[in-house]
């Protein structure tokens, strides 16, 4: 912690700052402690960190503390001299929402630009990281960083390596969520839809509360021992899980309300053609108390994971697959543990100090979190209930198939070649040409034509991969009866069996050479009608579950505090004095007019409701520009997005640039050509009233 600077030195270095303090006595470092903890408060209840930052009376103590902290650092004093009220307001905003970590986890940066003259979210975070990040971690009593860490590492930490997940806040963007929008979610690396499960899909979360689950008397396991939930809650920490289908009422509650494109049994989800595995192709419920669990990674080969927080609050830390190898070696060398054995939990402090890029996400009850499995996520919670499953959308068949062989590990959950067999066998000849070409290539490349000598029998237990190398077993393989009992050696591919020392082999095949040749003939003539081959079928493909449809309307009157940002009111008169030399310059910077913000916000809500009650043709985004008053009166039906926010307000804009889907584009952008033409006509009409009629 930095030592206090003398008052005289600070007064000399910051004459403009201390001219703001003329209205009352000057607070020196000598009576600073008394100022922060006045006599009116008892010693047992000192003033809290949030109260220090949110109280208007502590603006001057904030200045003294901040100047003590920066210790007249030339790189920081310039901004502190010019914009002290901006720094305080930014610190106030971040503190009001829970601090820097919470701002990252909920991606609140996109919610506060309207309070800072529409500064870009990346600019606000950049300023906070540069000027206030270390200050917050130093002075916050609840910080995870101890004094040794602060002195040695905090100044050198690159806080920009912590990435925010995109938050799709429907009340700010559109009035309808369609199948096209949901499909775009699967293309993103990760995205959160706050309150979607309970407020949009109307799923009743009460049935998933801890109290309700207690009454169901579900058979739960912890360390291979059966427990009731009531007994588990008596433990200090635990992690357990159960298939959602274990309780039909809970299963129907989610299944019947879920949007079809998100459903685990959707017609667009190719995992319908794999065995029913809870947590993969069917929903699994996780219960955590002071514990954590690792999800995703190479075992799922870049599938899309869906996670609904049903109860409690969850923290998600995601590390990209590209950084996993180096991190695994580092953790094993320093701590002697394996990343995936359940004993290592990623920590913000550890990852920041070591410069490891990661995602940090906070979810609340009702939030739906969608993420690709090429980022490994650890979920942790004090006490929570989470439902998770994976989907393999047809729209991502090319991406998943191209990385399948490079990303899968020995414990991968799906056998893509057999999935291709199931799908083609079921749907030939009515298969899309692109899907057919990809699946045919996957199947042909996976068949090993090596000759075998011996007798083959049809397998009785379906084995999906080699227990040694993890290679997919698509046709013929063997198993060692001796090692199967002693070492759980269930199956061996053609290459591994040649190097195996035992001789007690049993040869198996999934289907006969006759069936294989017949399937090849069908693939060579995909447009001709052919008979279904029951011998190839390994699973029973269920009929798709009908959810609530392909689209859902938003409630325009619904307003959750998580969507809107309410900043504590600050007295601007105390921040800006009339005799301040830099008053005109400060107005052009980022000082806040909170009263005006509240007025604009009320008008914005009113116009949004009017726009949603009388929508334009097709679903569209409704934006408000109140920076300029009463412009373009001729176009009252259109609500315009401010220039400074057009490229950043919508989290889906980056996805649309890489797509040519006109239906999706119509949802997330206005017609720029018509808009520019309308502005031009309006300008001409104002300059020349005679042309207004034309």
XYZ file of C-alpha atoms in Angstrom:
694
model
C 0.000 0.000 0.000
C 1.437 3.380 -0.963
C 2.360 5.908 1.653
C 0.417 9.148 1.913
C 1.701 12.198 0.066
C 2.017 15.425 1.967
C -0.896 17.833 1.648
C 1.328 20.684 0.522
C 2.824 18.634 -2.313
C -0.602 17.571 -3.488
C -1.881 21.151 -3.342
C 1.053 22.292 -5.432
C 0.641 19.540 -7.981
C -3.149 19.773 -8.221
C -4.255 23.418 -7.745
C -7.310 22.930 -9.957
C -8.446 19.939 -7.902
C -8.208 21.644 -4.575
C -9.998 24.682 -5.904
C -13.031 22.391 -6.032
C -12.849 22.060 -2.258
C -13.490 25.702 -1.373
C -16.974 25.067 -0.068
C -15.782 23.310 3.102
C -12.707 22.455 5.149
C -9.784 20.644 3.610
C -9.364 16.957 4.483
C -5.730 16.063 5.072
C -4.248 12.612 5.416
C -3.997 13.186 9.176
C -7.740 13.185 9.752
C -8.562 10.872 6.812
C -9.440 7.891 9.022
C -11.831 10.013 11.049
C -13.427 11.263 7.849
C -14.071 7.785 6.495
C -15.346 6.552 9.869
C -17.170 9.449 11.557
C -18.012 9.409 15.238
C -21.664 8.710 14.501
C -20.756 5.137 13.585
C -19.706 2.587 16.134
C -16.298 0.964 16.008
C -17.878 -2.417 15.415
C -19.647 -1.182 12.275
C -17.167 0.883 10.232
C -18.273 2.449 7.007
C -18.426 -0.106 4.182
C -16.612 0.035 0.859
C -19.816 0.540 -1.109
C -20.872 3.405 1.149
C -17.495 5.062 0.701
C -17.895 5.051 -3.074
C -21.593 5.858 -3.344
C -21.854 8.736 -0.870
C -21.651 12.228 -2.321
C -20.064 13.533 0.872
C -17.011 11.362 0.270
C -15.991 12.880 -3.037
C -13.147 14.782 -1.377
C -11.905 11.784 0.630
C -11.929 9.851 -2.627
C -9.656 12.441 -4.191
C -7.234 12.332 -1.273
C -7.181 8.531 -1.244
C -6.710 8.344 -5.005
C -3.877 10.871 -5.069
C -2.216 9.044 -2.205
C -2.572 5.840 -4.213
C -1.110 7.118 -7.496
C 1.703 8.844 -5.555
C 1.917 11.619 -8.147
C 2.618 9.119 -10.945
C 3.031 11.258 -14.114
C 1.259 8.617 -16.206
C -1.875 8.892 -14.051
C -1.958 12.463 -12.734
C -2.941 14.059 -16.057
C -6.289 12.272 -16.281
C -6.852 12.633 -12.531
C -6.279 16.383 -12.858
C -8.580 16.861 -15.832
C -11.425 14.470 -15.017
C -11.690 13.693 -11.298
C -15.488 13.592 -11.437
C -15.327 11.158 -14.370
C -13.099 8.792 -12.398
C -15.322 9.015 -9.336
C -18.457 8.445 -11.412
C -16.888 5.465 -13.180
C -15.723 4.011 -9.870
C -19.186 4.701 -8.466
C -20.870 2.841 -11.333
C -18.631 -0.196 -11.079
C -18.889 -0.333 -7.294
C -22.687 -0.016 -7.427
C -22.876 -3.148 -9.604
C -20.519 -5.159 -7.395
C -17.024 -4.211 -8.531
C -14.775 -4.943 -11.494
C -15.205 -8.733 -11.312
C -19.007 -8.505 -11.373
C -18.891 -6.015 -14.252
C -16.910 -8.592 -16.246
C -19.088 -11.539 -15.203
C -22.392 -9.851 -16.111
C -20.949 -7.709 -18.933
C -22.421 -4.545 -17.460
C -20.019 -2.428 -19.497
C -22.604 -2.302 -22.283
C -25.216 -0.951 -19.834
C -23.452 2.193 -18.634
C -22.395 4.210 -21.751
C -25.611 6.264 -21.637
C -24.434 7.714 -18.321
C -21.132 8.823 -19.861
C -22.293 10.665 -22.972
C -22.472 7.358 -24.860
C -18.798 6.477 -24.541
C -18.069 3.068 -26.025
C -18.109 0.180 -23.497
C -14.573 -0.830 -24.448
C -13.394 2.727 -23.696
C -15.004 2.719 -20.244
C -13.418 -0.588 -19.378
C -10.064 0.518 -20.779
C -10.095 3.626 -18.575
C -11.130 1.626 -15.543
C -8.427 -0.983 -16.110
C -5.797 1.716 -16.519
C -6.716 4.143 -13.750
C -8.938 2.343 -11.240
C -8.425 -1.449 -11.394
C -5.409 -1.534 -9.082
C -6.984 1.133 -6.873
C -10.102 -0.995 -6.361
C -8.149 -4.164 -5.621
C -5.962 -2.222 -3.148
C -8.649 -0.415 -1.159
C -11.468 -2.937 -1.302
C -11.502 -4.842 2.014
C -13.128 -7.816 0.247
C -10.416 -8.106 -2.408
C -8.889 -11.516 -3.128
C -5.422 -9.952 -3.344
C -3.218 -9.826 -0.264
C -0.604 -7.146 0.419
C 2.251 -9.245 -0.948
C 0.417 -9.808 -4.219
C -0.431 -6.125 -4.502
C 3.159 -5.022 -4.013
C 4.748 -7.598 -6.328
C 2.229 -8.336 -9.077
C -0.811 -6.081 -9.221
C 0.904 -3.201 -10.977
C 2.094 -5.538 -13.759
C -1.176 -7.433 -14.293
C -2.803 -7.104 -17.706
C -6.464 -7.051 -16.730
C -7.573 -7.080 -20.386
C -6.898 -10.845 -20.590
C -10.174 -11.388 -18.715
C -12.882 -11.686 -21.371
C -16.569 -10.915 -21.012
C -19.206 -13.193 -22.457
C -21.785 -11.542 -24.709
C -25.075 -10.886 -22.933
C -28.180 -10.909 -25.108
C -30.541 -8.683 -23.116
C -33.850 -9.003 -25.007
C -35.554 -5.980 -23.417
C -32.840 -3.780 -24.931
C -32.830 -5.267 -28.421
C -35.833 -6.992 -29.991
C -39.443 -7.895 -29.280
C -39.228 -11.477 -30.569
C -36.722 -14.331 -30.514
C -36.895 -16.522 -33.613
C -35.227 -19.740 -34.713
C -32.788 -17.695 -36.824
C -31.642 -15.776 -33.745
C -31.218 -19.007 -31.757
C -29.149 -20.526 -34.565
C -26.870 -17.478 -34.447
C -26.282 -18.172 -30.746
C -24.733 -21.507 -31.703
C -22.212 -19.717 -33.928
C -20.988 -17.504 -31.063
C -18.259 -18.700 -28.727
C -20.452 -18.024 -25.706
C -23.559 -16.011 -24.944
C -25.901 -15.496 -21.980
C -29.625 -14.704 -22.172
C -30.556 -13.255 -18.761
C -33.900 -14.296 -17.314
C -34.909 -16.271 -20.399
C -35.988 -19.454 -18.624
C -38.371 -17.870 -16.130
C -39.369 -14.498 -17.619
C -39.461 -15.377 -21.335
C -40.079 -19.124 -21.563
C -42.174 -19.033 -18.342
C -40.515 -22.102 -16.817
C -41.565 -22.463 -13.199
C -38.299 -22.424 -11.258
C -39.989 -23.101 -7.927
C -39.979 -26.829 -8.649
C -36.185 -26.765 -8.893
C -35.559 -24.983 -5.609
C -33.682 -26.800 -2.857
C -36.833 -26.981 -0.744
C -38.837 -28.578 -3.567
C -36.104 -31.071 -4.447
C -35.944 -32.161 -0.814
C -39.566 -33.306 -0.966
C -38.928 -35.515 -4.023
C -36.573 -37.849 -2.104
C -34.339 -38.309 -5.149
C -31.642 -41.026 -4.898
C -28.409 -39.030 -5.086
C -24.839 -40.264 -5.007
C -21.805 -38.693 -3.378
C -18.486 -40.579 -3.374
C -20.345 -43.675 -4.650
C -22.647 -43.651 -1.605
C -26.396 -43.064 -1.802
C -27.617 -39.953 -0.004
C -30.817 -38.011 0.256
C -30.608 -34.305 -0.538
C -31.493 -33.471 3.052
C -28.425 -35.376 4.295
C -26.194 -33.929 1.586
C -27.042 -30.388 2.650
C -25.617 -31.220 6.066
C -22.165 -31.556 4.465
C -19.883 -28.551 4.098
C -19.453 -29.137 0.375
C -20.648 -31.618 -2.224
C -21.277 -32.149 -5.931
C -23.912 -34.540 -7.219
C -26.037 -35.049 -10.320
C -29.082 -36.906 -11.599
C -30.829 -37.276 -15.006
C -33.723 -34.880 -15.429
C -35.837 -37.784 -16.730
C -35.679 -39.258 -13.223
C -38.617 -36.994 -12.376
C -41.219 -36.753 -15.130
C -42.819 -33.565 -13.791
C -39.528 -31.648 -13.811
C -38.653 -33.122 -17.213
C -41.927 -31.918 -18.751
C -41.621 -28.488 -17.147
C -38.471 -27.731 -19.136
C -39.239 -29.838 -22.218
C -42.645 -28.283 -22.906
C -41.505 -24.670 -22.479
C -38.143 -24.830 -24.216
C -37.754 -23.353 -27.694
C -37.498 -26.087 -30.335
C -34.048 -25.064 -31.688
C -32.653 -25.365 -28.133
C -34.325 -28.690 -27.346
C -32.151 -31.767 -26.829
C -34.535 -33.772 -29.041
C -34.963 -31.181 -31.768
C -35.037 -32.272 -35.415
C -31.994 -30.019 -35.956
C -29.976 -31.653 -33.177
C -27.871 -34.487 -34.620
C -27.223 -35.910 -31.151
C -30.635 -37.566 -31.506
C -28.717 -40.204 -33.485
C -26.449 -41.129 -30.558
C -27.177 -43.255 -27.472
C -29.067 -41.493 -24.708
C -26.343 -40.173 -22.375
C -27.527 -37.815 -19.597
C -25.578 -34.592 -19.810
C -24.811 -35.119 -23.498
C -27.889 -36.006 -25.537
C -30.379 -35.610 -22.671
C -30.536 -33.151 -19.749
C -28.593 -33.659 -16.547
C -29.206 -31.759 -13.300
C -26.154 -30.668 -11.295
C -26.302 -29.736 -7.602
C -23.340 -27.913 -6.088
C -22.601 -26.620 -2.615
C -19.281 -24.856 -2.063
C -17.994 -26.981 -4.917
C -17.103 -26.851 -8.603
C -17.363 -29.015 -11.717
C -15.525 -29.076 -15.056
C -17.611 -29.139 -18.273
C -16.613 -29.178 -21.930
C -13.309 -29.695 -23.670
C -12.110 -32.296 -26.154
C -14.505 -34.936 -24.830
C -17.340 -33.090 -26.564
C -15.595 -32.109 -29.849
C -16.780 -28.491 -30.169
C -20.456 -29.173 -29.527
C -22.702 -26.466 -28.087
C -23.472 -26.746 -24.402
C -26.666 -25.299 -22.922
C -26.824 -24.514 -19.213
C -29.835 -23.215 -17.283
C -29.224 -21.832 -13.802
C -32.362 -22.973 -11.989
C -31.426 -22.024 -8.439
C -28.686 -19.935 -6.835
C -25.843 -18.031 -8.465
C -23.017 -19.592 -10.463
C -19.523 -18.515 -11.453
C -18.116 -19.776 -14.757
C -14.418 -19.633 -15.613
C -13.605 -20.692 -19.173
C -10.137 -21.379 -20.547
C -9.733 -21.782 -24.343
C -8.594 -25.179 -25.546
C -5.514 -23.578 -27.130
C -4.174 -22.673 -23.671
C -5.018 -25.958 -21.946
C -1.822 -27.893 -22.774
C 0.497 -25.210 -21.403
C -1.714 -24.682 -18.355
C -1.876 -28.429 -17.652
C 1.919 -28.678 -17.578
C 2.273 -25.562 -15.442
C -0.265 -26.670 -12.830
C 1.211 -30.178 -12.696
C 4.715 -28.767 -12.218
C 3.795 -26.176 -9.585
C 1.020 -27.931 -7.685
C 1.424 -31.591 -8.624
C -2.216 -32.058 -9.641
C -4.118 -32.796 -12.830
C -6.488 -30.160 -14.203
C -9.219 -32.721 -14.799
C -9.043 -34.935 -11.727
C -11.447 -32.725 -9.783
C -8.895 -31.246 -7.378
C -7.900 -28.065 -9.259
C -10.130 -25.012 -9.501
C -9.177 -21.972 -11.626
C -8.807 -18.779 -9.632
C -8.952 -15.208 -10.894
C -5.800 -14.262 -8.995
C -3.782 -17.244 -10.297
C -4.859 -16.779 -13.921
C -4.234 -13.009 -13.912
C -0.805 -13.285 -12.306
C 0.260 -15.952 -14.818
C -1.168 -14.074 -17.807
C -3.606 -16.811 -18.852
C -6.512 -15.561 -20.964
C -9.905 -16.688 -19.681
C -13.636 -15.945 -19.730
C -15.505 -15.032 -16.574
C -19.304 -15.273 -16.400
C -21.858 -14.868 -13.599
C -25.312 -16.405 -14.004
C -28.453 -15.934 -11.929
C -31.650 -18.017 -11.647
C -33.365 -18.178 -15.039
C -30.264 -17.337 -17.102
C -29.471 -19.555 -20.092
C -25.779 -19.882 -20.928
C -24.741 -21.238 -24.368
C -21.088 -22.019 -25.075
C -18.983 -24.064 -27.481
C -17.148 -26.920 -25.842
C -13.773 -25.914 -27.310
C -13.541 -23.742 -24.209
C -13.295 -25.706 -20.960
C -15.582 -24.251 -18.274
C -15.467 -24.690 -14.533
C -18.750 -23.910 -12.772
C -18.714 -23.189 -9.041
C -21.322 -22.023 -6.556
C -22.117 -21.656 -2.883
C -25.389 -23.497 -3.506
C -27.016 -23.906 -6.908
C -28.978 -26.162 -9.249
C -27.986 -26.245 -12.941
C -29.466 -28.188 -15.867
C -27.121 -28.932 -18.768
C -27.082 -30.793 -22.090
C -25.370 -30.504 -25.482
C -26.621 -29.960 -29.011
C -25.052 -30.614 -32.409
C -26.912 -28.245 -34.773
C -27.110 -29.086 -38.456
C -25.903 -25.556 -39.151
C -22.545 -26.432 -37.541
C -22.045 -29.854 -39.118
C -19.149 -28.635 -41.248
C -17.275 -26.958 -38.362
C -17.656 -29.904 -35.984
C -16.690 -32.521 -38.567
C -13.586 -30.575 -39.638
C -12.138 -30.448 -36.111
C -13.450 -33.785 -34.868
C -10.325 -35.914 -35.345
C -8.011 -33.154 -34.111
C -9.904 -32.269 -30.935
C -11.274 -35.536 -29.580
C -9.502 -37.322 -26.740
C -9.634 -40.897 -25.452
C -12.802 -40.133 -23.506
C -14.734 -38.391 -26.273
C -18.474 -38.719 -25.840
C -19.696 -39.195 -29.406
C -18.697 -41.475 -32.272
C -19.187 -39.237 -35.291
C -18.810 -41.970 -37.974
C -21.538 -44.094 -36.338
C -23.688 -40.981 -35.995
C -23.288 -40.518 -39.754
C -24.330 -44.144 -40.337
C -27.448 -43.726 -38.191
C -28.446 -40.511 -39.927
C -27.823 -41.631 -43.517
C -29.419 -45.029 -42.966
C -32.539 -43.339 -41.598
C -32.918 -40.497 -44.102
C -31.626 -41.727 -47.466
C -32.464 -40.661 -50.107
C -34.019 -37.478 -48.622
C -30.771 -35.980 -47.334
C -29.473 -32.491 -47.967
C -26.596 -32.601 -50.469
C -24.130 -30.825 -48.165
C -24.903 -33.061 -45.192
C -24.697 -36.153 -47.384
C -21.251 -35.304 -48.773
C -19.828 -34.552 -45.301
C -21.261 -37.655 -43.628
C -20.269 -39.928 -46.506
C -16.681 -38.697 -46.295
C -16.616 -39.233 -42.518
C -17.892 -42.792 -42.863
C -15.649 -43.852 -45.746
C -12.519 -42.497 -44.072
C -13.298 -44.291 -40.818
C -13.707 -47.835 -42.224
C -10.536 -49.913 -41.821
C -10.321 -52.484 -44.643
C -7.493 -54.430 -43.050
C -7.998 -58.172 -43.539
C -8.654 -60.395 -40.521
C -8.336 -64.102 -40.088
C -10.717 -65.693 -37.677
C -14.366 -65.953 -36.878
C -16.410 -62.848 -36.184
C -19.535 -62.549 -34.113
C -22.019 -59.726 -33.879
C -21.338 -57.641 -30.787
C -23.781 -57.834 -27.900
C -22.589 -54.640 -26.160
C -22.032 -51.593 -28.293
C -18.441 -50.359 -27.927
C -17.753 -46.940 -29.375
C -13.990 -46.376 -29.098
C -10.677 -48.147 -28.488
C -9.807 -48.229 -24.793
C -6.117 -47.539 -25.551
C -5.957 -44.926 -28.298
C -9.533 -43.646 -28.366
C -10.032 -44.397 -32.078
C -13.635 -44.785 -33.214
C -14.848 -48.353 -33.633
C -17.047 -48.330 -36.714
C -16.990 -51.907 -37.977
C -14.624 -54.634 -36.734
C -12.607 -54.788 -33.528
C -11.580 -57.224 -30.803
C -11.423 -57.505 -27.054
C -9.054 -59.305 -24.728
C -11.041 -61.564 -22.405
C -8.136 -61.782 -19.954
C -7.484 -58.051 -19.634
C -11.172 -57.209 -19.780
C -11.654 -58.697 -16.310
C -8.406 -57.520 -14.769
C -7.866 -54.083 -16.305
C -11.232 -53.139 -17.791
C -9.872 -53.501 -21.359
C -13.210 -53.613 -23.137
C -12.261 -53.022 -26.760
C -9.206 -52.742 -28.988
C -8.929 -51.329 -32.509
C -6.973 -53.079 -35.293
C -3.744 -51.219 -34.612
C -3.723 -51.635 -30.835
C -4.552 -55.355 -30.923
C -1.421 -56.049 -32.972
C 0.777 -54.630 -30.228
C -1.152 -56.259 -27.401
C 0.804 -59.075 -25.696
C -2.114 -61.241 -24.599
C -3.607 -63.884 -26.870
C -7.070 -64.474 -25.453
C -8.888 -62.450 -28.101
C -12.503 -62.397 -29.166
C -13.358 -60.954 -32.581
C -16.481 -58.856 -33.054
C -18.157 -56.800 -35.732
C -20.993 -54.320 -35.627
C -22.509 -55.562 -38.890
C -21.610 -58.096 -41.544
C -19.639 -57.417 -44.766
C -22.867 -57.994 -46.700
C -24.577 -55.155 -44.870
C -21.501 -52.973 -45.375
C -21.482 -53.571 -49.143
C -25.201 -52.871 -49.338
C -24.704 -49.581 -47.484
C -21.891 -48.623 -49.886
C -24.251 -49.226 -52.824
C -26.832 -46.939 -51.271
C -24.196 -44.219 -50.800
C -23.137 -44.537 -54.450
C -26.731 -43.938 -55.584
C -28.059 -41.470 -52.989
C -30.947 -40.247 -55.153
C -32.489 -43.670 -55.674
C -35.019 -45.032 -53.246
C -33.553 -47.762 -51.041
C -34.653 -49.880 -48.121
C -33.762 -49.123 -44.543
C -31.125 -51.501 -43.097
C -32.137 -52.617 -39.574
C -28.773 -54.330 -39.063
C -27.003 -50.955 -39.131
C -29.290 -49.392 -36.566
C -27.726 -49.211 -33.099
C -30.149 -46.824 -31.391
C -33.836 -46.062 -31.446
C -34.262 -42.528 -32.726
C -37.152 -40.933 -30.865
C -39.648 -38.611 -32.414
C -38.702 -34.966 -31.848
C -40.125 -33.426 -28.705
C -42.472 -30.515 -29.324
C -41.526 -27.479 -27.249
C -43.122 -24.058 -27.266
C -42.269 -23.453 -30.922
C -39.608 -21.710 -32.986
C -40.176 -18.207 -31.639
C -41.251 -16.421 -28.494
C -42.488 -12.891 -27.874
C -41.012 -10.677 -25.174
C -43.114 -8.911 -22.596
C -42.587 -5.176 -23.301
C -43.685 -4.251 -19.775
C -41.149 -6.550 -18.142
C -38.168 -4.667 -16.756
C -35.629 -6.456 -14.634
C -33.029 -4.475 -12.732
C -30.374 -6.599 -14.368
C -31.275 -5.155 -17.766
C -31.370 -1.501 -16.751
C -28.548 0.262 -14.965
C -29.494 2.683 -12.200
C -26.538 4.777 -11.116
C -26.476 6.450 -7.676
C -27.384 10.088 -7.985
C -24.471 12.528 -7.626
C -24.825 16.228 -6.921
C -23.281 17.832 -9.966
C -23.087 21.265 -8.354
C -20.562 19.987 -5.840
C -18.547 18.372 -8.591
C -18.380 21.523 -10.716
C -17.990 25.003 -9.205
C -18.714 28.167 -11.134
C -15.207 29.537 -10.655
C -13.541 26.447 -12.000
C -11.283 27.406 -14.894
C -11.833 24.116 -16.651
C -15.631 24.193 -16.449
C -16.226 24.555 -20.170
C -13.712 21.859 -20.991
C -15.134 19.500 -18.399
C -18.621 19.780 -19.902
C -17.207 18.582 -23.205
C -15.558 15.623 -21.506
C -17.521 13.113 -19.468
C -19.034 14.818 -16.428
C -22.498 13.388 -15.736
C -25.830 15.119 -15.744
C -27.729 12.508 -13.781
C -31.063 14.344 -13.764
C -30.988 14.546 -17.550
C -30.158 10.847 -17.698
C -33.210 10.010 -15.637
C -35.433 12.160 -17.871
C -34.089 10.536 -21.015
C -34.553 7.116 -19.493
C -38.211 7.761 -18.681
C -38.878 9.070 -22.175
C -37.023 6.107 -23.646
C -39.189 3.592 -21.794
C -42.348 5.370 -22.941
C -41.314 5.368 -26.604
C -40.179 1.745 -26.479
C -43.632 0.719 -25.216
C -45.297 2.766 -27.957
C -43.036 1.229 -30.621
C -43.711 -2.312 -29.442
C -47.463 -1.747 -29.399
C -47.293 -0.526 -33.005
C -44.369 -2.465 -34.520
C -43.163 -1.977 -38.042
C -43.449 -4.737 -40.619
C -41.574 -7.755 -39.278
C -39.670 -7.928 -35.991
C -37.207 -5.062 -35.635
C -35.031 -3.498 -33.006
C -36.332 -0.312 -31.400
C -33.753 2.279 -30.512
C -33.959 5.771 -29.053
C -31.888 8.827 -29.800
C -32.396 11.606 -27.332
C -29.006 13.252 -27.812
C -30.626 15.682 -30.254
C -34.126 16.995 -29.665
C -37.018 16.607 -32.087
C -35.099 15.671 -35.232
C -36.739 14.051 -38.217
C -40.332 14.669 -37.120
C -41.584 13.328 -40.436
C -40.548 9.795 -39.445
C -42.322 9.287 -36.124
C -42.683 5.547 -36.719
C -38.932 4.943 -36.693
C -36.830 5.103 -33.543
C -33.190 5.704 -34.308
C -30.063 4.285 -32.685
C -27.471 6.901 -31.586
C -24.437 7.077 -33.835
C -22.052 6.161 -31.024
C -23.896 2.925 -30.260
C -24.900 1.568 -33.653
C -21.955 -0.750 -33.926
C -21.773 -1.901 -30.310
C -25.289 -2.157 -28.831
C -26.207 -5.411 -30.532
C -24.077 -8.416 -29.491
C -25.078 -10.284 -32.656
C -23.704 -7.710 -35.092
C -20.351 -9.477 -35.435
C -22.147 -12.692 -36.374
C -24.264 -11.132 -39.094
C -21.244 -9.733 -40.917
C -20.135 -13.267 -41.710
C -23.606 -14.428 -42.805
C -25.884 -13.755 -45.749
C -29.095 -14.672 -43.974
C -31.463 -11.828 -44.860
C -34.047 -12.951 -42.304
C -31.507 -12.591 -39.527
C -30.200 -9.302 -40.832
C -33.670 -7.804 -40.791
C -33.871 -8.502 -37.092
C -30.746 -6.732 -35.955
C -30.181 -3.713 -38.140
C -32.111 -0.875 -39.693
C -32.179 -0.171 -43.405
C -29.221 2.225 -43.709
C -29.962 3.276 -47.302
C -33.513 4.361 -46.499
C -32.305 6.076 -43.360
C -29.635 8.119 -45.165
C -32.088 9.060 -47.899
C -34.623 10.157 -45.297
C -32.016 12.345 -43.578
C -31.119 13.920 -46.901
C -34.759 14.708 -47.748
C -35.361 16.127 -44.283
C -32.333 18.405 -44.549
C -33.434 19.689 -47.970
C -36.961 20.306 -46.713
C -35.700 22.369 -43.777
C -33.443 24.512 -45.964
C -36.026 25.010 -48.707
C -39.683 24.935 -47.525
C -40.903 25.174 -51.107
C -39.512 21.671 -51.794
C -41.133 20.138 -48.754
C -44.187 19.019 -50.648
C -42.054 17.400 -53.335
